[in-house]
Coordinates of C-alpha atoms (C1' of nucleotides) in Angstrom, one line a residue:
Chain P
M1 CA -72.3 -38.3 69.9
I2 CA -73.6 -37.5 66.2
Y3 CA -74.8 -34.0 67.4
D4 CA -72.2 -33.0 69.3
I5 CA -70.5 -32.7 65.5
L6 CA -73.5 -30.6 64.4
F7 CA -72.9 -28.1 67.4
K8 CA -69.2 -28.3 66.8
H9 CA -69.5 -26.7 63.2
L10 CA -72.3 -24.2 64.2
E11 CA -70.4 -22.9 67.2
Q12 CA -67.4 -22.1 65.0
K13 CA -70.0 -19.6 63.3
I14 CA -72.1 -18.6 66.0
Q15 CA -73.1 -19.1 69.8
L16 CA -75.6 -21.0 70.6
S17 CA -77.4 -21.2 73.9
E18 CA -78.7 -24.4 75.5
V19 CA -82.0 -24.1 75.1
E20 CA -81.6 -23.0 71.2
K21 CA -79.4 -26.3 70.8
E22 CA -82.5 -28.4 72.1
I23 CA -84.4 -26.7 69.4
V24 CA -81.9 -27.3 67.2
K25 CA -81.7 -31.0 68.0
S26 CA -84.9 -31.5 68.2
Y27 CA -85.5 -31.0 64.3
F28 CA -82.7 -32.8 63.4
I29 CA -83.2 -36.7 61.9
P30 CA -80.1 -38.8 62.4
K31 CA -79.5 -41.6 59.7
T32 CA -76.6 -43.8 58.5
L33 CA -76.4 -44.5 54.6
K34 CA -74.2 -47.0 53.5
K35 CA -71.8 -46.6 50.6
R36 CA -73.3 -46.6 47.3
K37 CA -76.4 -46.5 49.1
L38 CA -78.7 -42.9 47.9
L39 CA -79.6 -40.2 49.4
L40 CA -81.3 -38.5 46.5
Q41 CA -82.4 -39.9 43.6
E42 CA -82.5 -37.3 40.3
G43 CA -86.3 -36.8 39.1
Y44 CA -87.5 -36.9 43.1
V45 CA -87.9 -33.8 45.1
C46 CA -85.4 -33.5 47.9
K47 CA -86.8 -33.5 51.3
Y48 CA -83.8 -33.0 53.3
L49 CA -81.5 -30.5 53.7
T50 CA -78.3 -32.7 55.3
F51 CA -75.3 -32.3 57.6
V52 CA -72.7 -35.0 56.8
A53 CA -71.0 -36.2 60.7
S54 CA -69.2 -38.7 59.1
G55 CA -68.3 -40.0 55.5
L56 CA -67.9 -38.6 52.2
L57 CA -70.9 -38.4 49.8
K58 CA -71.3 -36.9 45.8
T59 CA -73.6 -35.2 44.3
Y60 CA -74.1 -35.7 40.3
H61 CA -76.0 -35.3 37.2
I62 CA -76.3 -37.8 34.5
D63 CA -76.3 -35.6 31.0
E64 CA -78.1 -37.2 28.0
K65 CA -75.6 -39.1 26.9
G66 CA -75.5 -41.6 30.2
K67 CA -71.8 -39.6 31.4
E68 CA -71.9 -39.0 35.0
H69 CA -71.0 -35.2 36.5
I70 CA -69.9 -34.7 39.8
S71 CA -70.9 -31.3 41.5
Q72 CA -69.7 -31.9 44.2
F73 CA -68.3 -34.3 47.3
T74 CA -69.0 -33.8 50.6
P75 CA -67.1 -35.1 53.2
E76 CA -67.9 -35.1 57.4
G77 CA -68.9 -31.2 58.5
W78 CA -70.4 -30.2 55.4
W79 CA -73.7 -30.0 54.1
T80 CA -75.2 -31.1 50.9
S81 CA -79.1 -31.2 49.8
D82 CA -80.4 -30.0 45.8
M83 CA -80.9 -26.8 47.1
H84 CA -83.0 -25.6 44.2
S85 CA -85.3 -28.8 45.2
F86 CA -85.4 -28.5 49.2
F87 CA -86.6 -25.0 49.0
H88 CA -89.2 -25.2 46.4
S89 CA -90.3 -28.4 46.2
V90 CA -89.7 -29.2 42.5
P91 CA -87.9 -32.2 41.2
S92 CA -84.7 -32.6 41.8
Q93 CA -81.5 -32.2 38.8
Y94 CA -79.1 -34.3 41.3
T95 CA -78.0 -37.6 42.7
I96 CA -76.7 -38.2 46.1
D97 CA -75.2 -41.2 47.3
A98 CA -72.4 -42.7 49.6
L99 CA -69.0 -42.7 48.0
E100 CA -68.3 -44.1 52.2
D101 CA -70.4 -45.6 54.8
S102 CA -71.6 -42.0 56.9
E103 CA -73.5 -40.7 59.3
L104 CA -75.8 -38.2 58.1
L105 CA -77.9 -35.6 60.1
M106 CA -81.5 -34.2 58.3
I107 CA -83.4 -31.3 58.6
T108 CA -87.4 -31.2 56.1
A109 CA -87.5 -27.9 54.8
E110 CA -90.8 -27.3 57.0
D111 CA -88.6 -27.9 59.8
F112 CA -85.8 -26.0 58.4
E113 CA -88.2 -23.0 58.1
N114 CA -89.1 -23.5 61.6
M115 CA -85.9 -23.4 63.0
T116 CA -84.8 -20.2 61.7
L117 CA -87.9 -18.2 63.2
Q118 CA -87.4 -20.2 66.6
V119 CA -83.7 -19.8 66.4
P120 CA -82.9 -16.9 64.1
V121 CA -79.6 -17.1 64.5
M122 CA -79.3 -20.1 62.4
D123 CA -80.4 -17.5 59.7
R124 CA -76.7 -16.0 60.3
Y125 CA -75.0 -19.4 60.1
F126 CA -76.4 -20.2 56.7
R127 CA -76.0 -17.0 55.7
L128 CA -72.5 -17.4 56.6
L129 CA -72.2 -20.7 55.2
F130 CA -74.1 -20.3 52.1
Q131 CA -71.8 -17.0 51.2
N132 CA -68.5 -19.0 51.8
S133 CA -70.2 -21.5 49.5
L134 CA -70.6 -19.0 46.8
V135 CA -67.0 -17.9 47.2
V136 CA -65.9 -21.2 46.4
K137 CA -68.6 -22.2 43.9
E138 CA -67.5 -18.7 42.1
R139 CA -63.8 -19.7 42.0
R140 CA -64.3 -23.2 40.8
L141 CA -66.5 -21.5 37.4
V142 CA -63.4 -19.5 37.2
T143 CA -61.3 -22.2 36.6
A144 CA -63.0 -24.3 34.4
H145 CA -63.1 -21.2 32.6
T146 CA -59.6 -20.5 32.4
L147 CA -57.7 -23.4 33.4
T148 CA -55.9 -25.8 30.9
A149 CA -56.6 -29.8 32.0
E150 CA -53.6 -30.0 33.6
E151 CA -54.2 -26.6 35.6
K152 CA -57.3 -27.8 36.9
Y153 CA -55.6 -31.2 38.0
R154 CA -52.9 -29.3 39.5
Q155 CA -55.1 -27.2 41.7
L156 CA -57.2 -29.6 42.9
V157 CA -54.1 -31.9 44.0
E158 CA -52.8 -28.8 45.7
N159 CA -56.1 -27.0 47.5
N160 CA -57.7 -30.5 48.5
P161 CA -54.8 -33.1 48.5
G162 CA -56.9 -35.1 50.8
L163 CA -59.7 -35.9 48.7
V164 CA -57.3 -37.0 46.1
N165 CA -56.3 -39.6 48.4
R166 CA -60.0 -40.7 49.5
V167 CA -61.9 -40.5 46.0
P168 CA -61.2 -42.6 42.8
Q169 CA -59.2 -40.7 39.9
N170 CA -62.0 -41.1 37.5
L171 CA -64.5 -39.2 40.0
L172 CA -62.1 -36.3 40.3
A173 CA -61.6 -36.3 36.2
S174 CA -65.6 -36.2 36.2
Y175 CA -65.8 -33.4 39.1
L176 CA -62.8 -31.1 36.7
G177 CA -65.4 -31.6 34.1
L178 CA -62.5 -33.4 32.3
T179 CA -62.2 -37.7 31.0
A180 CA -60.2 -40.2 33.2
A181 CA -58.2 -41.0 30.9
T182 CA -57.0 -37.2 30.1
V183 CA -56.8 -37.3 34.0
S184 CA -54.6 -40.5 33.7
R185 CA -52.4 -38.6 30.7
L186 CA -51.7 -35.7 32.8
K187 CA -50.7 -37.1 36.0
K188 CA -47.3 -37.9 34.6
N189 CA -46.6 -34.0 34.1
V190 CA -47.7 -32.8 38.0
Chain Q
M1 CA -86.0 7.5 45.3
I2 CA -83.4 5.0 45.2
Y3 CA -83.5 3.4 48.9
D4 CA -87.1 2.7 47.8
I5 CA -85.9 0.3 45.3
L6 CA -83.6 -1.3 47.6
F7 CA -86.9 -1.6 50.0
K8 CA -88.7 -3.0 47.7
H9 CA -86.6 -5.8 47.0
L10 CA -85.4 -6.5 50.3
E11 CA -89.4 -6.7 50.9
Q12 CA -89.7 -9.2 48.3
K13 CA -87.9 -11.9 50.8
I14 CA -88.1 -10.4 54.2
Q15 CA -90.4 -7.8 56.2
L16 CA -88.7 -4.3 58.0
S17 CA -90.2 -1.9 59.6
E18 CA -89.8 1.7 60.0
V19 CA -87.8 1.8 62.6
E20 CA -85.5 -0.7 60.8
K21 CA -85.6 0.9 57.6
E22 CA -84.2 3.8 59.1
I23 CA -81.4 2.1 61.0
V24 CA -80.8 -0.1 57.4
K25 CA -80.9 3.0 55.0
S26 CA -78.0 4.9 57.3
Y27 CA -76.0 2.1 56.8
F28 CA -75.7 2.9 52.7
I29 CA -73.8 5.2 50.7
P30 CA -76.0 6.0 47.4
K31 CA -72.9 6.7 44.2
T32 CA -73.4 7.2 40.6
L33 CA -71.0 4.9 38.6
K34 CA -70.6 6.4 35.1
K35 CA -70.4 3.5 32.1
R36 CA -66.3 2.5 32.0
K37 CA -66.0 3.6 35.2
L38 CA -64.3 1.2 37.8
L39 CA -65.8 0.2 41.0
L40 CA -63.2 -2.2 42.0
Q41 CA -59.9 -2.7 40.7
E42 CA -58.5 -6.4 40.8
G43 CA -55.6 -6.5 43.6
Y44 CA -57.0 -3.8 45.7
V45 CA -59.5 -5.0 48.6
C46 CA -63.4 -4.5 47.8
K47 CA -64.4 -2.1 50.8
Y48 CA -68.3 -2.2 49.9
L49 CA -71.1 -4.7 49.3
T50 CA -72.9 -2.8 46.3
F51 CA -76.8 -3.2 45.4
V52 CA -77.4 -1.7 42.0
A53 CA -80.6 0.5 42.2
S54 CA -80.1 1.3 38.3
G55 CA -77.6 0.3 35.5
L56 CA -75.5 -2.4 35.1
L57 CA -72.1 -3.8 35.8
K58 CA -69.4 -6.4 35.1
T59 CA -67.6 -8.5 37.0
Y60 CA -64.1 -10.2 35.6
H61 CA -60.6 -11.5 35.9
I62 CA -57.9 -11.0 33.5
D63 CA -56.1 -14.2 33.2
E64 CA -51.8 -14.2 32.8
K65 CA -52.5 -13.8 29.0
G66 CA -54.5 -10.5 29.4
K67 CA -57.9 -12.5 28.6
E68 CA -60.8 -10.8 29.9
H69 CA -62.8 -13.4 31.7
I70 CA -66.4 -12.1 32.6
S71 CA -67.7 -13.7 36.3
Q72 CA -71.3 -12.1 36.5
F73 CA -73.3 -9.3 35.2
T74 CA -74.9 -7.3 37.6
P75 CA -77.8 -5.2 36.5
E76 CA -80.6 -3.2 38.4
G77 CA -81.8 -5.2 41.6
W78 CA -79.2 -7.0 42.2
W79 CA -75.9 -7.3 44.3
T80 CA -71.9 -7.1 43.7
S81 CA -68.8 -7.3 45.2
D82 CA -65.7 -9.8 45.8
M83 CA -66.8 -11.8 48.2
H84 CA -64.3 -13.0 49.6
S85 CA -62.1 -10.1 49.4
F86 CA -65.0 -7.9 50.8
F87 CA -65.5 -10.6 53.8
H88 CA -61.8 -11.3 54.1
S89 CA -60.2 -8.0 53.5
V90 CA -57.5 -9.6 51.2
P91 CA -57.0 -8.4 47.7
S92 CA -59.6 -8.7 44.9
Q93 CA -59.6 -11.4 42.3
Y94 CA -61.7 -9.7 40.1
T95 CA -62.1 -6.1 38.6
I96 CA -66.1 -4.6 38.5
D97 CA -66.9 -1.6 35.9
A98 CA -70.0 0.2 35.1
L99 CA -71.4 -1.3 31.1
E100 CA -74.1 1.6 31.8
D101 CA -74.5 4.6 34.0
S102 CA -75.6 3.3 37.2
E103 CA -77.0 4.1 40.6
L104 CA -75.4 2.3 43.6
L105 CA -76.0 1.6 47.2
M106 CA -73.0 0.4 48.6
I107 CA -72.2 -0.5 52.7
T108 CA -68.7 -1.1 54.4
A109 CA -67.8 -5.1 55.7
E110 CA -67.7 -3.1 58.9
D111 CA -71.2 -1.4 58.5
F112 CA -72.3 -4.4 57.2
E113 CA -71.5 -6.5 60.6
N114 CA -73.5 -3.5 62.4
M115 CA -76.3 -4.0 60.3
T116 CA -77.0 -7.4 60.5
L117 CA -76.3 -7.7 64.9
Q118 CA -78.6 -4.3 64.8
V119 CA -81.6 -5.8 62.5
P120 CA -80.6 -9.3 62.8
V121 CA -83.9 -10.0 59.7
M122 CA -81.2 -9.1 57.6
D123 CA -78.9 -11.9 57.7
R124 CA -82.3 -13.6 56.8
Y125 CA -82.4 -11.9 53.4
F126 CA -79.0 -12.3 52.7
R127 CA -79.5 -16.4 53.6
L128 CA -81.9 -16.3 50.8
L129 CA -80.2 -14.2 48.6
F130 CA -77.1 -16.0 48.8
Q131 CA -78.8 -19.4 48.6
N132 CA -80.5 -18.4 45.3
S133 CA -77.3 -17.7 44.2
L134 CA -75.7 -20.4 45.2
V135 CA -78.4 -22.3 42.8
V136 CA -77.9 -20.3 39.9
K137 CA -73.9 -20.5 40.4
E138 CA -74.1 -23.8 40.4
R139 CA -76.1 -24.5 37.3
R140 CA -73.4 -22.7 35.5
L141 CA -70.6 -24.7 36.5
V142 CA -72.6 -27.6 35.4
T143 CA -73.1 -26.1 32.4
A144 CA -70.2 -25.3 31.7
H145 CA -68.7 -28.9 31.8
T146 CA -72.1 -30.5 30.5
L147 CA -72.7 -28.5 27.6
T148 CA -71.3 -27.9 23.6
A149 CA -70.7 -24.1 23.0
E150 CA -73.6 -23.8 21.0
E151 CA -76.1 -25.0 23.9
K152 CA -74.4 -22.5 25.8
Y153 CA -75.0 -20.2 24.1
R154 CA -78.9 -21.0 23.3
Q155 CA -79.8 -22.0 27.0
L156 CA -78.2 -18.5 27.9
V157 CA -80.0 -16.5 25.2
E158 CA -83.5 -18.9 26.1
N159 CA -82.5 -17.7 29.9
N160 CA -81.7 -14.1 29.7
P161 CA -82.9 -13.1 26.8
G162 CA -82.8 -9.0 28.4
L163 CA -78.8 -9.6 28.4
V164 CA -78.2 -10.9 24.9
N165 CA -79.9 -7.6 23.6
R166 CA -78.0 -5.5 26.5
V167 CA -74.4 -6.5 26.1
P168 CA -72.3 -6.6 22.7
Q169 CA -72.1 -10.0 21.7
N170 CA -67.8 -10.3 23.2
L171 CA -68.7 -10.0 26.1
L172 CA -71.6 -12.5 26.3
A173 CA -68.7 -14.9 24.7
S174 CA -66.8 -13.9 27.7
Y175 CA -69.6 -14.5 30.1
L176 CA -69.9 -18.4 28.5
G177 CA -66.0 -19.2 28.5
L178 CA -65.6 -19.1 24.6
T179 CA -64.6 -16.7 22.4
A180 CA -65.9 -14.0 20.4
A181 CA -65.1 -15.5 17.3
T182 CA -66.8 -19.0 18.2
V183 CA -69.8 -17.1 19.3
S184 CA -70.3 -15.2 15.9
R185 CA -69.6 -18.3 14.1
L186 CA -72.4 -20.5 16.2
K187 CA -75.1 -17.6 16.2
K188 CA -76.1 -18.5 12.3
N189 CA -77.3 -22.4 13.8
V190 CA -79.3 -20.9 17.0
Chain A
dT1 C1' -62.0 -69.6 44.1
dA2 C1' -64.5 -67.9 40.5
dA3 C1' -66.2 -64.5 38.1
dA4 C1' -67.7 -59.6 37.8
dA5 C1' -67.1 -55.0 38.3
dG6 C1' -64.2 -51.6 39.1
dC7 C1' -60.1 -49.1 38.3
dG8 C1' -56.3 -47.0 35.7
dT9 C1' -53.1 -46.6 31.7
dT10 C1' -51.9 -46.7 27.5
dG11 C1' -52.6 -45.9 21.6
dA12 C1' -55.2 -44.5 17.5
dC13 C1' -57.9 -41.4 16.0
dC14 C1' -61.0 -37.4 15.6
dT15 C1' -63.0 -33.0 16.3
dG16 C1' -64.7 -28.8 18.3
dA17 C1' -63.4 -24.7 19.3
dA18 C1' -59.1 -21.7 19.9
dT19 C1' -56.2 -18.9 17.7
dC20 C1' -54.2 -15.2 14.3
dA21 C1' -55.4 -12.2 11.1
dA22 C1' -57.7 -9.4 7.8
dC23 C1' -61.8 -6.5 6.5
dT24 C1' -66.2 -4.5 7.4
dT25 C1' -69.4 -1.6 10.3
dC26 C1' -70.8 1.1 13.3
dA27 C1' -70.4 4.2 17.5
dT28 C1' -67.8 8.2 19.4
dT29 C1' -64.8 11.8 20.1
dT30 C1' -63.0 15.9 18.5
Chain Y
dA1 C1' -66.6 15.4 8.2
dA2 C1' -62.4 12.7 9.7
dA3 C1' -60.4 9.9 13.0
dT4 C1' -60.1 6.4 16.3
dG5 C1' -61.8 2.8 18.5
dA6 C1' -65.1 -0.7 19.7
dA7 C1' -67.8 -5.0 17.7
dG8 C1' -68.7 -8.5 14.5
dT9 C1' -67.8 -11.3 10.2
dT10 C1' -65.2 -14.8 8.3
dG11 C1' -61.3 -17.6 6.6
dA12 C1' -57.4 -20.9 6.9
dT13 C1' -54.8 -23.3 10.7
dT14 C1' -54.0 -25.7 15.1
dC15 C1' -54.0 -28.3 19.2
dA16 C1' -56.2 -29.7 23.7
dG17 C1' -58.8 -32.6 25.2
dG18 C1' -62.9 -36.0 23.9
dT19 C1' -63.4 -41.0 22.1
dC20 C1' -62.9 -45.3 21.7
dA21 C1' -61.1 -49.7 22.8
dA22 C1' -57.9 -52.8 24.4
dC23 C1' -55.4 -54.5 28.4
dG24 C1' -53.9 -55.4 33.2
dC25 C1' -54.7 -55.0 38.1
dT26 C1' -57.2 -55.0 42.4
dT27 C1' -61.5 -55.3 45.0
dT28 C1' -66.1 -57.3 44.8
dT29 C1' -69.3 -61.0 44.9
dA30 C1' -71.4 -65.1 43.8

DNA sequence: TAAAAGCGTTGACCTGAATCAACTTCATTT
DNA sequence: AAATGAAGTTGATTCAGGTCAACGCTTTTA
């Protein structure tokens, strides 16, 4: 069941009683999202924090020249949203859509607040989650600044082999801050 | 008093009883760090999560060519550490040192754990803190990928005017992933 | 099953920022 | 006050990666 996937992930970081599980469960709205469908559109407030139970989403931003910059891939077992938009109710800078048919569990900001007040250990869960995400983001920033295009691609292949086989190469390029042409060329040396 | 600076910041996000304050206070070790002195050296485990009560620190990484890449400036009222090293007791990837004489409050990983168990609302504080940091890091990553050198510098001046007047230009360059020569040149157009 | 769209490759060319190096302040030490 | 060393500027040159465009191959869609 879809909620069990969520609890399996929560229980990797925290313990929940049956009562707490029921409370948490009651706050999440299930939803399926077909490939190419939008979860969030740039310019609109991000209404949900979303757990991906199955499938794969991408988060991206379109710049003034119309170029797509992918900031995040979200496969099953991970969370997504535009956090700034979600927590502060301001227009989103990002669009999120599905790369594969996906099953989602979503919670509103108001319910998120209520849930953490009712089940404070969820604060701990998200503290740990955000803590880990921060480490990952920090690392991506360092590699963006220090590595050559080839090293960036090589590192992605080493660290995320699953992703490389699951996502078109032009999207990986965008995620790395490179062009599709560049990635195509440097693949030969890797 | 130095602990009051800490509590002032905690109370921007959470409420603490007097008892809780005493508990929290008991876990933090005060320390002063003179300009140019190290708080953490790359290769060593980061033993402390550190609150900067006054002063300014920088976090950086030296690449194979000996080039310094600054990942973070930490002025008064903010936290610093190599989170990955701190929470997982692995060698640090970063060095942290003082750009100005600084007053610090430090907590070990073990005490951090005990503190959050004794005062669960601290999980909420750090959830909120990490949540906000994540938004900031995410944004830096997007600008690293989408902006030109000049736009990066301009945005820094707009968003962090304080920092620009406080930190030598070559360090700002490193923070932006640019060279000192480049920043010097593009300043004229800004 | 034809047309369209998405994806990957490759070539020719261009350019923004890096590199390297010299020279100047300015600040800190002694 | 001399000396050492950060910090900033500027010029000449280089080059990694972007841009633009053409061409196949495969997958969707009509």
